[in-house]
């Protein structure tokens, strides 16, 4: 792996961690202030994850 490739992987990892941190703060805020919105957000994530998994399983079949 050359230096530019390593730098790109490092940048990607930092972006993922930053996004993860932002999402954790959003979840904490919703948990403290709006349980209904938190439940709605969790349901959306579960639905999206299940949809991706079903598409992946369908492609491999």
mmCIF file of C-alpha atoms in Angstrom:
data_model
loop_
_atom_site.group_PDB
_atom_site.id
_atom_site.type_symbol
_atom_site.label_atom_id
_atom_site.label_comp_id
_atom_site.label_asym_id
_atom_site.label_seq_id
_atom_site.Cartn_x
_atom_site.Cartn_y
_atom_site.Cartn_z
ATOM 1 C CA UNK A 1 0.000 0.000 0.000
ATOM 2 C CA UNK A 2 1.470 3.327 -1.006
ATOM 3 C CA UNK A 3 1.248 6.536 0.996
ATOM 4 C CA UNK A 4 -1.735 7.997 -0.919
ATOM 5 C CA UNK A 5 -3.711 4.782 -0.494
ATOM 6 C CA UNK A 6 -2.951 4.718 3.228
ATOM 7 C CA UNK A 7 -3.960 8.383 3.561
ATOM 8 C CA UNK A 8 -7.256 7.678 1.790
ATOM 9 C CA UNK A 9 -8.046 4.782 4.141
ATOM 10 C CA UNK A 10 -7.182 6.969 7.134
ATOM 11 C CA UNK A 11 -9.452 9.778 5.853
ATOM 12 C CA UNK A 12 -12.284 7.298 5.286
ATOM 13 C CA UNK A 13 -11.893 5.875 8.794
ATOM 14 C CA UNK A 14 -11.927 9.374 10.305
ATOM 15 C CA UNK A 15 -15.077 10.258 8.344
ATOM 16 C CA UNK A 16 -16.797 7.074 9.525
ATOM 17 C CA UNK A 17 -15.901 7.767 13.157
ATOM 18 C CA UNK A 18 -17.030 11.408 12.877
ATOM 19 C CA UNK A 19 -20.372 10.337 11.355
ATOM 20 C CA UNK A 20 -20.775 7.661 14.038
ATOM 21 C CA UNK A 21 -20.142 10.248 16.766
ATOM 22 C CA UNK A 22 -22.707 12.616 15.224
ATOM 23 C CA UNK A 23 -25.268 9.823 15.078
ATOM 24 C CA UNK A 24 -24.652 8.837 18.699
ATOM 25 C CA UNK A 25 -25.259 12.452 19.765
ATOM 26 C CA UNK A 26 -28.502 12.554 17.748
ATOM 27 C CA UNK A 27 -29.710 9.318 19.361
ATOM 28 C CA UNK A 28 -28.837 10.613 22.842
ATOM 29 C CA UNK A 29 -30.720 13.847 22.132
ATOM 30 C CA UNK A 30 -33.797 11.987 20.862
ATOM 31 C CA UNK A 31 -33.697 9.597 23.816
ATOM 32 C CA UNK A 32 -33.678 12.536 26.209
ATOM 33 C CA UNK A 33 -36.303 14.666 24.456
ATOM 34 C CA UNK A 34 -38.455 12.680 22.028
ATOM 35 C CA UNK A 35 -38.929 8.956 22.501
ATOM 36 C CA UNK A 36 -41.448 8.721 19.636
ATOM 37 C CA UNK A 37 -38.968 10.227 17.154
ATOM 38 C CA UNK A 38 -36.273 7.875 18.452
ATOM 39 C CA UNK A 39 -38.523 4.850 17.930
ATOM 40 C CA UNK A 40 -39.369 6.087 14.416
ATOM 41 C CA UNK A 41 -35.669 6.514 13.581
ATOM 42 C CA UNK A 42 -34.811 3.039 14.881
ATOM 43 C CA UNK A 43 -37.640 1.532 12.827
ATOM 44 C CA UNK A 44 -36.328 3.272 9.673
ATOM 45 C CA UNK A 45 -32.821 1.886 10.250
ATOM 46 C CA UNK A 46 -34.141 -1.642 10.826
ATOM 47 C CA UNK A 47 -36.305 -1.471 7.702
ATOM 48 C CA UNK A 48 -33.414 -0.198 5.568
ATOM 49 C CA UNK A 49 -31.086 -2.879 6.938
ATOM 50 C CA UNK A 50 -33.629 -5.632 6.296
ATOM 51 C CA UNK A 51 -34.278 -4.338 2.769
ATOM 52 C CA UNK A 52 -30.546 -4.382 1.964
ATOM 53 C CA UNK A 53 -30.182 -7.886 3.424
ATOM 54 C CA UNK A 54 -33.131 -9.182 1.406
ATOM 55 C CA UNK A 55 -31.707 -7.661 -1.787
ATOM 56 C CA UNK A 56 -28.316 -9.208 -1.069
ATOM 57 C CA UNK A 57 -29.893 -12.619 -0.396
ATOM 58 C CA UNK A 58 -31.981 -12.356 -3.558
ATOM 59 C CA UNK A 59 -28.869 -11.616 -5.647
ATOM 60 C CA UNK A 60 -26.980 -14.609 -4.248
ATOM 61 C CA UNK A 61 -29.880 -17.016 -4.865
#
